[in-house]
Coordinates of C-alpha atoms in Angstrom, one line a residue:
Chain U
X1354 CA 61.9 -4.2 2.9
X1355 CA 60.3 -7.4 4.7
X1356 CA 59.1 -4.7 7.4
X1357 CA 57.2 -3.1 4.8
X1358 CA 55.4 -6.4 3.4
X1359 CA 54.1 -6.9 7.1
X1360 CA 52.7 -3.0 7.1
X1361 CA 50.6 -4.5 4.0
X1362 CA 47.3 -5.6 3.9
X1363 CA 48.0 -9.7 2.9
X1364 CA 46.8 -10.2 -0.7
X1365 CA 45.9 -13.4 -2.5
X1366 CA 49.1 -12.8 -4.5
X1367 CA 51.5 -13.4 -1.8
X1368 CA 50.7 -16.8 -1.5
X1369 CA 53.3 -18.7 -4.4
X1370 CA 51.9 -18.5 -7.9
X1371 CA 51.5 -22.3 -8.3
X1372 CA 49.6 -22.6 -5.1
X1373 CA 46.7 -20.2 -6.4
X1374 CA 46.6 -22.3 -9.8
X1375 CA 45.9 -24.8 -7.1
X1376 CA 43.3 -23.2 -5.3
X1377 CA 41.5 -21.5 -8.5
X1378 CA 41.6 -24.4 -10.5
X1379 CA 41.7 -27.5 -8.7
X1380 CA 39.0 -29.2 -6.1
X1381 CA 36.2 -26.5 -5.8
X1382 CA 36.6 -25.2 -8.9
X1383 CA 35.5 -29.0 -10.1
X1384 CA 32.9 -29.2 -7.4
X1385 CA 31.3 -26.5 -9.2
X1386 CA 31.7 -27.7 -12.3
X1387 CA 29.9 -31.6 -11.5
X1388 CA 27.4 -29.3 -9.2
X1389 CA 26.6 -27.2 -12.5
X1390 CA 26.5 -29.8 -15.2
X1391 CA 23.9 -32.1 -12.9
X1392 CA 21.5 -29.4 -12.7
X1393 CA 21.9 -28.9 -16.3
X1394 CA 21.2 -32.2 -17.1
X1395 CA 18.5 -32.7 -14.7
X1396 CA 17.0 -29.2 -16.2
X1397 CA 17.1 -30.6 -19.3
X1398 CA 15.4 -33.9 -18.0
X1399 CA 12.4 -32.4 -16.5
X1400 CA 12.1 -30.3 -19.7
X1401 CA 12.2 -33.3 -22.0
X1402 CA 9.6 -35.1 -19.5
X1403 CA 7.4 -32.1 -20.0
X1404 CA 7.4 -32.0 -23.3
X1405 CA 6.5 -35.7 -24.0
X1406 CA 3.8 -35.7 -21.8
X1407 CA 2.3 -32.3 -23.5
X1408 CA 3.0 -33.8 -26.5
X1409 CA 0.8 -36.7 -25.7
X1410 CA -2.1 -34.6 -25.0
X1411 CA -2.1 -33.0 -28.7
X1412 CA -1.7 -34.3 -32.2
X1413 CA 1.9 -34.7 -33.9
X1414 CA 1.1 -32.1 -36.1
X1415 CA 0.8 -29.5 -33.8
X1416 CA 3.0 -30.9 -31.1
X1417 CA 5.1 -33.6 -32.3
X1418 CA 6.6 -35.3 -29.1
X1419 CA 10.4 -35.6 -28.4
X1420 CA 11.3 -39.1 -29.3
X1421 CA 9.8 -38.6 -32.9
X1422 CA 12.1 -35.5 -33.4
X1423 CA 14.6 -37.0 -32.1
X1424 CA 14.4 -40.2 -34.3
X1425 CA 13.6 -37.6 -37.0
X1426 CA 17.1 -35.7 -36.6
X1427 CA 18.8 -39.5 -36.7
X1428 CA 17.3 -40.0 -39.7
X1429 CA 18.3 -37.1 -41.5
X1430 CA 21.7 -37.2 -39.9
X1431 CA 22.3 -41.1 -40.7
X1432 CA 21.2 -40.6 -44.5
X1433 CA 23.4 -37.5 -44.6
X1434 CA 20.8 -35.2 -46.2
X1435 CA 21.1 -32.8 -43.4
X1436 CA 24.4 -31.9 -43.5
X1437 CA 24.5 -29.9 -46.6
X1438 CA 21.5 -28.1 -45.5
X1439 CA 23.7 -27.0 -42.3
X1440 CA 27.1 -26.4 -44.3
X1441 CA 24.9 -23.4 -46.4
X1442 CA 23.4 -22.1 -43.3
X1443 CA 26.9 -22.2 -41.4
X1444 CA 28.4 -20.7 -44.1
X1445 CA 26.0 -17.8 -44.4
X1446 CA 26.6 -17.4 -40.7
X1447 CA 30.2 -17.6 -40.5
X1448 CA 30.6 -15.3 -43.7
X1449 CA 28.1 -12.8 -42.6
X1450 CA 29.8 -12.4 -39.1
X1451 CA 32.9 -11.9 -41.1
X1452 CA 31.7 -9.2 -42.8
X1453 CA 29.6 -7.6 -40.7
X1454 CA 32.5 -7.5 -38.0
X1455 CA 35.2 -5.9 -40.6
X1456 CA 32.3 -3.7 -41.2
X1457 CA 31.4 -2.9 -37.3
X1458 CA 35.7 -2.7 -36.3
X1459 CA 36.4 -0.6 -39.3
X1460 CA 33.8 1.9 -38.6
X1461 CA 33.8 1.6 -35.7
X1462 CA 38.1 2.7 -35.3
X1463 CA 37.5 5.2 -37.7
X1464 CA 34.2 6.5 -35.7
X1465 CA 36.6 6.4 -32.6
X1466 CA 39.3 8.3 -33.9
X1467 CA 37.3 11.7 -35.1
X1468 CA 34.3 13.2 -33.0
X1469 CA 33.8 15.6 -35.7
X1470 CA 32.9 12.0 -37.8
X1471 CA 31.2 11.0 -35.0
X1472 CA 28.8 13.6 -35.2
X1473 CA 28.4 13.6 -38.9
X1474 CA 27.7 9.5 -38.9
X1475 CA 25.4 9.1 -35.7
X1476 CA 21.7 10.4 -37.8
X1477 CA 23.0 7.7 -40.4
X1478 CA 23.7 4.6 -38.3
X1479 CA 20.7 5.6 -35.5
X1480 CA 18.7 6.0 -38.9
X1481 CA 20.0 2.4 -40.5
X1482 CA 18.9 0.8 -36.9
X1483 CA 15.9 2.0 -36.6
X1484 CA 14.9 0.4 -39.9
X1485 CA 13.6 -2.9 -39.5
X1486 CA 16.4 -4.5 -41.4
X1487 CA 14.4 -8.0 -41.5
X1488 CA 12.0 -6.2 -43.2
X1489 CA 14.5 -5.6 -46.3
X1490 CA 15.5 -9.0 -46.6
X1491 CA 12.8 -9.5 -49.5
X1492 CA 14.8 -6.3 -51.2
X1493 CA 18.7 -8.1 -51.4
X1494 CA 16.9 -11.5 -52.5
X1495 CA 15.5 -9.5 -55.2
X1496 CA 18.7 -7.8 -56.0
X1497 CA 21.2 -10.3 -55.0
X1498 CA 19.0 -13.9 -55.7
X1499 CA 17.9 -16.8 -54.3
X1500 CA 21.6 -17.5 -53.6
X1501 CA 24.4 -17.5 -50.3
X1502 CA 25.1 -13.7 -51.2
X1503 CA 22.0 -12.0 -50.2
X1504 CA 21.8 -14.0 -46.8
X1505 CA 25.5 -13.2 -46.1
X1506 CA 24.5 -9.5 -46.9
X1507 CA 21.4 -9.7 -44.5
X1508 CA 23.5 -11.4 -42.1
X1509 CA 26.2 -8.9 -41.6
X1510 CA 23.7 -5.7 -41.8
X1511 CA 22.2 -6.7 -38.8
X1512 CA 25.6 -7.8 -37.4
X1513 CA 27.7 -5.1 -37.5
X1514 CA 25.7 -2.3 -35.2
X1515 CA 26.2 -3.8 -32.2
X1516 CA 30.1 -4.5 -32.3
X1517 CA 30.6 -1.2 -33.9
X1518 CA 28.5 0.4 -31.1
X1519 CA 30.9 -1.3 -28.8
X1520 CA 33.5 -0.8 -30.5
X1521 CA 33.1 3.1 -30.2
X1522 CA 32.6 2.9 -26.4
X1523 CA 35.5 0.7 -25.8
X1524 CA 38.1 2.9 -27.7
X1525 CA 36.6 6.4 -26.4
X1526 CA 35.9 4.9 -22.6
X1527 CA 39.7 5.4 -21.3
X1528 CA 39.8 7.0 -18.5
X1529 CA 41.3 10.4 -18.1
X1530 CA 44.1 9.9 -16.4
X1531 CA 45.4 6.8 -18.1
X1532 CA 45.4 9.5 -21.3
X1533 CA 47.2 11.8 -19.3
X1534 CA 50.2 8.9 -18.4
X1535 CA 50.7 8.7 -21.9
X1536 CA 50.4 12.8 -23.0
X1537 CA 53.0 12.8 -20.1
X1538 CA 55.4 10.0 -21.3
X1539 CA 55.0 11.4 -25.3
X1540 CA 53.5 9.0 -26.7
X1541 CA 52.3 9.2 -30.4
X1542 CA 48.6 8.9 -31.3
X1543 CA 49.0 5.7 -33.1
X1544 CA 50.9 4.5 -29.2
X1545 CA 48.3 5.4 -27.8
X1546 CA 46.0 3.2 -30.0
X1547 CA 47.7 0.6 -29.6
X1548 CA 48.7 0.3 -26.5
X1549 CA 45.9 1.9 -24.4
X1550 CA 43.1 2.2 -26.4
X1551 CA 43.0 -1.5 -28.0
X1552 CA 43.7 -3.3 -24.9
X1553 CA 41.1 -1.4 -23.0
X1554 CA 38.2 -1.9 -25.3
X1555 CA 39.1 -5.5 -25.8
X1556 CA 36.2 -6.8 -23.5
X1557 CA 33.7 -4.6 -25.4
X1558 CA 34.6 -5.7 -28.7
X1559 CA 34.2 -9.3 -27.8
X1560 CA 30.8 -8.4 -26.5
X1561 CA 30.2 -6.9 -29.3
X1562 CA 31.5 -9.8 -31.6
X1563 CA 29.2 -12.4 -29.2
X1564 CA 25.8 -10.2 -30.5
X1565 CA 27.0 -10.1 -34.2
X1566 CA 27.2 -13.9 -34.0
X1567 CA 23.7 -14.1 -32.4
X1568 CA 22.4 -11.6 -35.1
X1569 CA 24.2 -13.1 -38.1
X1570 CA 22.5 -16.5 -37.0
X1571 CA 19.0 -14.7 -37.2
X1572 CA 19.8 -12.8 -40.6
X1573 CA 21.1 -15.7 -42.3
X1574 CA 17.8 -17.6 -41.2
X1575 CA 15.8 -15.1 -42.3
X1576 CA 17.5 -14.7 -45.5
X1577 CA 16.6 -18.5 -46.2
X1578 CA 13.1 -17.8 -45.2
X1579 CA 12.6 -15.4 -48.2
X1580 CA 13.4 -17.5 -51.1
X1581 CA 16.2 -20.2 -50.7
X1582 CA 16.8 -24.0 -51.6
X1583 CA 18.8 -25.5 -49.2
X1584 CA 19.6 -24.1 -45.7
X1585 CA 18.2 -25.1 -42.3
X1586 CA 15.8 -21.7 -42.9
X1587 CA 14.8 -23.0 -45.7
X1588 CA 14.7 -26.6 -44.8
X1589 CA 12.0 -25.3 -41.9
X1590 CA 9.8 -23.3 -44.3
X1591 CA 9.5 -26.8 -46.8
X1592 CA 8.4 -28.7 -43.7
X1593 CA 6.0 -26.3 -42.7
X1594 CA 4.1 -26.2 -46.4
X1595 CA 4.6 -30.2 -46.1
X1596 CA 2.6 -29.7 -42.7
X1597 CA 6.1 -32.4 -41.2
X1598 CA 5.9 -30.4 -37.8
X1599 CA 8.4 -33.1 -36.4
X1600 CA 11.2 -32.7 -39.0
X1601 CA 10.4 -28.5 -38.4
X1602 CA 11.0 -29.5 -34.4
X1603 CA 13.9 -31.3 -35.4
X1604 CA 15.8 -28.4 -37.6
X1605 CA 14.6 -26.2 -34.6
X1606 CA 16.7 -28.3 -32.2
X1607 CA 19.7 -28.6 -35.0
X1608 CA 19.6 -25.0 -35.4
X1609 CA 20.0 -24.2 -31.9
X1610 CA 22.8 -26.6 -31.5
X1611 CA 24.6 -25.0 -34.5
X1612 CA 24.3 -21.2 -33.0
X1613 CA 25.9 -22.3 -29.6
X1614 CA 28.6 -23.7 -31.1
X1615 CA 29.7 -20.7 -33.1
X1616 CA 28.5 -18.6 -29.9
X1617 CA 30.8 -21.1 -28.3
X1618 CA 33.4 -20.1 -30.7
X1619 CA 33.7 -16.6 -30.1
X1620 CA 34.0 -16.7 -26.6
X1621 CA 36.9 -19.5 -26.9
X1622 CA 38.7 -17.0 -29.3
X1623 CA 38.1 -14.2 -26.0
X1624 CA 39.4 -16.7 -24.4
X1625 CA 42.9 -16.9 -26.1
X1626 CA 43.4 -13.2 -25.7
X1627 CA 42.9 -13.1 -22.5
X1628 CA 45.7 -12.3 -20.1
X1629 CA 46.0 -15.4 -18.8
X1630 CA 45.3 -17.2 -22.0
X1631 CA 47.4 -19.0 -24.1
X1632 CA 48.4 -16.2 -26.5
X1633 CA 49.5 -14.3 -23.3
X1634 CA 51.5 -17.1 -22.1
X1635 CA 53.2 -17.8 -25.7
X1636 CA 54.1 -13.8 -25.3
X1637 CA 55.5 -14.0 -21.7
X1638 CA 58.1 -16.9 -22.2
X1639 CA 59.4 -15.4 -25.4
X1640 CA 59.8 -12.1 -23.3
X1641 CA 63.5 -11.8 -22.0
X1642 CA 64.0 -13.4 -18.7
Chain N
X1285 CA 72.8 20.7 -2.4
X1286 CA 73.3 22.7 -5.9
X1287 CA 72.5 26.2 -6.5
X1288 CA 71.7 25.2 -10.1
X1289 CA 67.9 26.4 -10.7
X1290 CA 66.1 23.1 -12.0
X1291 CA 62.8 24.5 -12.7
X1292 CA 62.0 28.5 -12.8
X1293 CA 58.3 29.7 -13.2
X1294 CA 58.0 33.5 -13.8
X1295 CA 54.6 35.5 -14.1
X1296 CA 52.3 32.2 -14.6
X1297 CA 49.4 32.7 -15.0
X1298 CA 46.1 30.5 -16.2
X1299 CA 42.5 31.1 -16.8
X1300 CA 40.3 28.4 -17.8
X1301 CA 37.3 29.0 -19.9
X1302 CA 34.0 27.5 -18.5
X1303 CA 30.8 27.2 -19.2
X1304 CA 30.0 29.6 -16.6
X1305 CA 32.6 32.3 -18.0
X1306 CA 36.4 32.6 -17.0
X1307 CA 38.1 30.9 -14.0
X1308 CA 41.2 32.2 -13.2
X1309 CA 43.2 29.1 -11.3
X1310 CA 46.5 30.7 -10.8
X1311 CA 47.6 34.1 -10.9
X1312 CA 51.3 35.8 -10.7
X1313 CA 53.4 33.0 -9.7
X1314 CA 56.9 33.2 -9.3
X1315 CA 59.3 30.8 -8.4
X1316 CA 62.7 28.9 -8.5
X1317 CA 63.3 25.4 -7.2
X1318 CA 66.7 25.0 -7.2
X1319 CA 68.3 21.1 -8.3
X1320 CA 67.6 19.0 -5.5
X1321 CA 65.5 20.4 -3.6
X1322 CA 62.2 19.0 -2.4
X1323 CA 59.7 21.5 -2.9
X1324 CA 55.8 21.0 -1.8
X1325 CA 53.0 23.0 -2.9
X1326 CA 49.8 22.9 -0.6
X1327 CA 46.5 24.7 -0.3
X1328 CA 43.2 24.1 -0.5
X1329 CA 41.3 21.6 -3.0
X1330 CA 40.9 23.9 -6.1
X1331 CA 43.3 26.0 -5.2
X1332 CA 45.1 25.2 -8.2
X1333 CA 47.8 23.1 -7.3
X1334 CA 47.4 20.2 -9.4
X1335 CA 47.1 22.8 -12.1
X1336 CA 50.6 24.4 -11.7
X1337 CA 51.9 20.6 -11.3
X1338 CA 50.4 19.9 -14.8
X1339 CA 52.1 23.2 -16.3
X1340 CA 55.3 22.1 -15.3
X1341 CA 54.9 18.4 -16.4
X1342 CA 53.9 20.2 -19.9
X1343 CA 50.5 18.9 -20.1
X1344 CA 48.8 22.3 -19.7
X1345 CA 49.7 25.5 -21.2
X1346 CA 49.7 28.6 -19.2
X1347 CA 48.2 31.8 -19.9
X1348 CA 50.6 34.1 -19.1
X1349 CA 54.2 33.6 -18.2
X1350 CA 57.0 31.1 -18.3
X1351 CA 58.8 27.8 -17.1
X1352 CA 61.8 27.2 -17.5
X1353 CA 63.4 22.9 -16.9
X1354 CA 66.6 23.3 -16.5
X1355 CA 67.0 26.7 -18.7
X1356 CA 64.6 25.1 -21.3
X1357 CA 61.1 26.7 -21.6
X1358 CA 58.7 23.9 -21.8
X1359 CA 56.6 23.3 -24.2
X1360 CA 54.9 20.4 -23.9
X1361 CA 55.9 16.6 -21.9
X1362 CA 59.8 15.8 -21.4
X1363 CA 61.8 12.7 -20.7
X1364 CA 63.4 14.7 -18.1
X1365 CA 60.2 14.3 -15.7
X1366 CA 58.3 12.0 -14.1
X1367 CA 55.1 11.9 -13.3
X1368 CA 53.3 10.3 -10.7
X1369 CA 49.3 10.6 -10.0
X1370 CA 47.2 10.2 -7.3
X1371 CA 45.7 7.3 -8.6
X1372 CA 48.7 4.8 -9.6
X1373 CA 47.1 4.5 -13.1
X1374 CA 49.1 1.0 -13.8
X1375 CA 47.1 -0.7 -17.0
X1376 CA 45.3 -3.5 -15.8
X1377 CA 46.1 -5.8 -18.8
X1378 CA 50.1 -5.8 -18.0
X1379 CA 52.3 -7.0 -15.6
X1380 CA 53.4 -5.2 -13.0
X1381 CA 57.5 -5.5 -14.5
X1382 CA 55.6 -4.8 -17.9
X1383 CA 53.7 -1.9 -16.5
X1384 CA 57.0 -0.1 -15.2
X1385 CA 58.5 -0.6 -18.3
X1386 CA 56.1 1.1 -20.4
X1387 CA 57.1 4.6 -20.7
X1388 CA 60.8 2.8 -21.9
X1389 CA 58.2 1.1 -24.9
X1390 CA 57.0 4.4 -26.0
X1391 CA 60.5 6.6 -25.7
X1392 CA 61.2 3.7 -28.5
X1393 CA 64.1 2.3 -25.9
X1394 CA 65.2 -1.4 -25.7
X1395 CA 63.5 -3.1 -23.7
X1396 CA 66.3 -5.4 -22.8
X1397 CA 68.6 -2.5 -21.3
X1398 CA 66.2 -1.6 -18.5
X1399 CA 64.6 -4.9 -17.7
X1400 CA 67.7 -5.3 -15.3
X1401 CA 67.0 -1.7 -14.0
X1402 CA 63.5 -2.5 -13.5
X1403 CA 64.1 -5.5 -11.4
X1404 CA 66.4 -3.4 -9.2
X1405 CA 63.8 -0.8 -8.5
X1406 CA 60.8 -3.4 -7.9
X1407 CA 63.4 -5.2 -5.3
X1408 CA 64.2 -2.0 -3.8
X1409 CA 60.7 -1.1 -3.3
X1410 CA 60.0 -5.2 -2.3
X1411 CA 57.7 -6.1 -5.4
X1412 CA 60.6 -8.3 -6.5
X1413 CA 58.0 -11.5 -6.0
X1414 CA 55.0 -9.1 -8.0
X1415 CA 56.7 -8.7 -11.1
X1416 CA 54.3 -11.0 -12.9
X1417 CA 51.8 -10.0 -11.1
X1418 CA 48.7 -7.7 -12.4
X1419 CA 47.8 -4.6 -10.9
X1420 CA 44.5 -6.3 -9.3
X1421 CA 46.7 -8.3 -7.2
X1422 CA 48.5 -5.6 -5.4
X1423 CA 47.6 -3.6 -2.6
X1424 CA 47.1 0.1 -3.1
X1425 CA 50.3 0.6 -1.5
X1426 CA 52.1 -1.2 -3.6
X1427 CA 50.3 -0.7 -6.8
X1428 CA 51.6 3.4 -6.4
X1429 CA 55.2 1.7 -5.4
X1430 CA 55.0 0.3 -9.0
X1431 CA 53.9 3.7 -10.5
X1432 CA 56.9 5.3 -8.7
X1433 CA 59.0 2.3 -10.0
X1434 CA 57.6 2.9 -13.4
X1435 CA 58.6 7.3 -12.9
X1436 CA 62.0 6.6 -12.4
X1437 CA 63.0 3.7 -14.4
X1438 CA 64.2 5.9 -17.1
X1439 CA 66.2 8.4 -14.3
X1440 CA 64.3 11.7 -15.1
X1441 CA 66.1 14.7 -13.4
X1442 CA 62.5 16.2 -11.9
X1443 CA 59.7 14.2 -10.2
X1444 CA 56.2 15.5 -10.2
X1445 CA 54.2 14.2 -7.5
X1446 CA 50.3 15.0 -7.3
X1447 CA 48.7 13.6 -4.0
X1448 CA 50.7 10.5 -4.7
X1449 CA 49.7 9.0 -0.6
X1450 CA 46.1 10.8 -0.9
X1451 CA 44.3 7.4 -1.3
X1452 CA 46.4 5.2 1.0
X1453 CA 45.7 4.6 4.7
X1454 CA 47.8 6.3 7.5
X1455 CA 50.7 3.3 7.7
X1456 CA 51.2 3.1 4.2
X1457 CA 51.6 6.6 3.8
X1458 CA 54.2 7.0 6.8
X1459 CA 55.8 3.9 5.3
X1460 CA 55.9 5.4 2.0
X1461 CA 56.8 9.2 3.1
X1462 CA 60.0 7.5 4.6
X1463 CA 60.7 5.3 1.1
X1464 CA 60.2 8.5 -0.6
X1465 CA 62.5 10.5 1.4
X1466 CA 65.9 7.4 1.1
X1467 CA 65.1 7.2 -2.6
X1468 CA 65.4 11.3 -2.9
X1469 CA 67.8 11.3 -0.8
X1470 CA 70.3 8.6 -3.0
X1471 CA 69.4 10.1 -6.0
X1472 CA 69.4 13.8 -6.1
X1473 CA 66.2 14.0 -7.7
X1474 CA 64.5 17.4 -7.7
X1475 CA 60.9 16.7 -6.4
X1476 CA 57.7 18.9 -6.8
X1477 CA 55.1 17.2 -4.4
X1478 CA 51.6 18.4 -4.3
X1479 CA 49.7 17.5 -1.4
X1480 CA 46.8 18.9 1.0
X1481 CA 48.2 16.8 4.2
X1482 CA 50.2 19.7 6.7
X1483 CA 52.2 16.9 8.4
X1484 CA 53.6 15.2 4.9
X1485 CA 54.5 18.2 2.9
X1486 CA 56.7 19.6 6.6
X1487 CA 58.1 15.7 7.2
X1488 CA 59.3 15.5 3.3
X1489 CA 59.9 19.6 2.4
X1490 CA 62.7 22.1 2.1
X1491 CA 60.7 24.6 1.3
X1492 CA 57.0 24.6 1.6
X1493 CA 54.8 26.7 -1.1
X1494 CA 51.5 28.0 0.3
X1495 CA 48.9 28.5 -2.5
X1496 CA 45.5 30.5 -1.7
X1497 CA 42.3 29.7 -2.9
X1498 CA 41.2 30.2 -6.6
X1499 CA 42.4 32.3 -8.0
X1500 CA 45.9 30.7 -6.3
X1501 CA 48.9 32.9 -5.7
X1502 CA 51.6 32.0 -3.4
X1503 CA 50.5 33.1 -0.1
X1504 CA 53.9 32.3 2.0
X1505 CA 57.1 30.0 1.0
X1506 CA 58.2 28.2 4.5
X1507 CA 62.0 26.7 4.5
X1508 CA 61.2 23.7 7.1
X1509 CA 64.8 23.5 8.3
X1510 CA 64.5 20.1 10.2
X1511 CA 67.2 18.0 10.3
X1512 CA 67.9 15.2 8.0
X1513 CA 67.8 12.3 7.4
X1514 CA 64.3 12.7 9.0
X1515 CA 63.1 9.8 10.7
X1516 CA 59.5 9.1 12.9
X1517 CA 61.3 10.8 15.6
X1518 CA 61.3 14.2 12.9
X1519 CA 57.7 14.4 13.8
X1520 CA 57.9 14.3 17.5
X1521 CA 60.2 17.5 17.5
X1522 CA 58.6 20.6 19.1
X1523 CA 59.7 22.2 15.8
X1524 CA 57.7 20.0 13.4
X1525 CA 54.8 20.6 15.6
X1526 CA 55.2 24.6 15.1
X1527 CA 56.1 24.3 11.7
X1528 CA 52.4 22.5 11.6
X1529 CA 50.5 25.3 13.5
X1530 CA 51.9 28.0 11.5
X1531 CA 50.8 26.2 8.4
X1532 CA 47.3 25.2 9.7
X1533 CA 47.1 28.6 10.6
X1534 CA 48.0 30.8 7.5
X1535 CA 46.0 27.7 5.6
X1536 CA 42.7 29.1 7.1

């Protein structure tokens, strides 16, 4: 057969497996990196420069400048009074993304598995989205309080659409013949789920479960903004009726921080499931050799 | 070679509904294939081909008629065929070795007894170093010599083929006409090749089914009797290039 490898068209892959980990991963992959995270830096640089010297034009109160928020968020970080403010608001977050994704997976399978459903559902859920949800956030404080449950519940309403949308697409998307393989080899719906479906719409639901993050950040903030005691939301509304502009700037720049870490977190959960991730891996070596 | 009939169609017929009324793709088709025998069916695009190959894989229901796998009417997919596509359709997420073993995952068979089978295929078609591999990685020729690997890993009797070399380049497909032909030829596989290339279906066939255009009947069944094994030389015999100008010719 070493006749036919030479009629081939030379691949990547013929080259040894450990000498591609080199290539991929090893000098200009960390070129890349340094090149990436100096421009970063100096973006963020020239921003900060920016600022300051805007901020110097303009009162603190309308602009307050970036060393005062950034003593600001040392101070409420050093005294600790922060950090319960960003435990609620994570937890509203992280509970409302919960929910809203059980919500967006679960109807979103079921949508999958039956057109005639499909059909039945779509006026509902095109109906439910084109309601400003943020505009019924005043309507689950009123039922649900001043509490953590109504911003969980705002949190996953506007959470869920997008990963069940996905969802949908990702399970129905399979191509043709890929359904034909397995009509041809027998096997059973629930195979088929499993082991075709799944797997192909696994890069939409992660896209889908990135957006439900975003939006479950944005509920839960909103929530707070109704009527709530603690919470970064709710920590930004008291500074503005206190007219502290600087400690508003400084939840701002918390609050950002907070939603790219659990956007962070998602995609290093994609990242585990991918096929060359570590769950992959763990599943190859316990595979018989 | 057996007389034993492996697969007997009588009286097919199919008509698909369509938005613009009927469309009768085959009409009246009658034939035996006898165990063994490489059989391929050729005519124009549309002709229906691919549709008769579907029937007898038992995806597609006929109209009319019957088909009979080895004196069993079939009703709907069977272990005893394979089927291989034009594309390779190898799932992008899985190893190559975990790709050929698939259809031994859903047929609810242990893994662990063909693993070793599966190895001896990949070797035999050299994608012993691609096992780990994913699909992405291989060329096209070798990502259809895994979907052949993956057909006959659990040994069916019958192998549908449906334009299996149409998307490879001129090499390859000589290259894989010939791999084809040895693996045929040790195993004893009945094969049902679909194909709209003259010069493949005379190079691999012993009998050559002409289809005509929609609505397809069999137009002429041509016995290539070219000697075998059938090498590059095959092609260079003043018969193979008469068995081509018939064909061209009653192809139209």
């Amino acid at each position: 057969m070493s006749e036919t490898a030479a009629h081939e068209p030379a691949t990547p892959a013929t080259v040894d497996d450990e000498f591609i980990e080199v290539l991929d991963e090893g000098q200009d992959e960390r070129r890349r990196l340094w090149l990436e995270l100096g421009l970063t830096l100096a973006a963020v640089i020239v921003a900060l420069l920016l600022w300051d010297f805007l901020a110097s034009l303009t009162s603190p109160l309308v602009l307050p400048g970036p060393r005062n928020v950034g003593k600001i968020i040392w101070e409420v970080t050093a005294s600790g009074s922060i950090f319960k403010h960003i435990g609620t608001t994570v937890s509203e977050i992280l509970l409302g993304f919960l929910l809203g994704s059980a919500i967006g997976l679960g109807v979103g399978i079921t949508l999958a598995w039956s057109p005639l459903l499909r059909r039945l559902a779509n006026p509902y859920l095109v109906a439910s989205q084109a309601v400003p949800k943020l505009a019924l956030a005043p309507m689950f404080t009123l039922w649900l309080g001043y509490g953590i449950a109504s911003k969980i519940v705002i949190a996953a309403l506007i959470a869920f659409f997008p990963l069940l949308e996905n969802t949908v697409v990702g399970l129905c998307a399979v191509e043709r013949e890929k359904l034909m393989l397995f009509r041809s080899l027998l096997a059973s719906e629930f195979q088929t789920f499993t082991k075709l479906r799944l797997p192909h719409a696994r890069p939409y639901i992660f896209a889908g479960l990135r957006m439900a993050m975003l939006f479950a950040t944005v509920g839960a903030i909103v929530g707070e903004y109704v009527g709530a005691d603690v919470g970064l939301g709710a920590l930004i509304i008291v500074s503005d009726g206190t007219l502290n502009t600087t400690l508003m700037f400084g939840v701002l720049v918390i609050l950002t921080v907070v939603g790219i870490a659990l956007y962070k977190l998602v995609q290093w959960t994609e990242g585990l499931f991918q096929r060359r991730g570590i769950l992959a891996r763990a599943r190859k070596t316990r595979s018989p050799r | 070679m057996s007389t034993a009939v492996a697969i007997k169609v009588a009286g097919l017929h199919k008509t698909y509904r369509s938005g613009s009324g009927p469309v009768r793709a085959l009409q009246g088709i009658d034939v035996d294939i006898r165990q063994g025998e490489f059989v391929s069916l050729i005519g124009k695009s549309g002709c229906g081909k691919t549709t008769l190959l579907q029937i007898l894989a038992g995806l597609i229901r006929p109209s009319r008629g019957q088909v009979l796998l080895e004196d069993m009417p079939v009703a709907k997919a069977s272990r005893k065929v394979g089927l291989v596509f034009q594309k390779s359709v190898l799932l992008e997420w899985r190893t190559i070795l975990d790709n050929v073993l698939l259809p031994i995952e859903l047929f609810h068979l242990s893994r662990a007894d063909y693993v070793g089978r599966a190895r001896e295929l990949l070797d035999m078609m050299g994608l012993s170093d691609f096992e780990k591999s994913y699909p992405d990685e291989l060329s096209g020729g070798m990502q259809q010599r895994a979907a052949i690997v993956r057909s006959l890993l659990y040994d069916p009797d019958i192998l549908l083929m449906d334009e299996p070399f149409g998307a490879l380049d001129a090499m390859t497909r000589e290259q894989m006409n010939l791999e084809l032909l040895r693996i045929w030829q040790v195993s004893g596989k009945t094969v049902v090749f679909v194909t709209h290339d003259i010069a493949e279906a005379v190079f691999l066939s012993d009998r050559i089914i002409l289809l005509t255009e929609r609505p397809g009947r069999i137009k002429e069944v041509v016995r290539i009797d070219l000697p075998r094994p059938r090498t590059l030389e095959t092609t260079y015999l003043p018969e193979f290039a008469a068995y081509r100008r018939h064909l061209r010719e009653q192809l139209g």
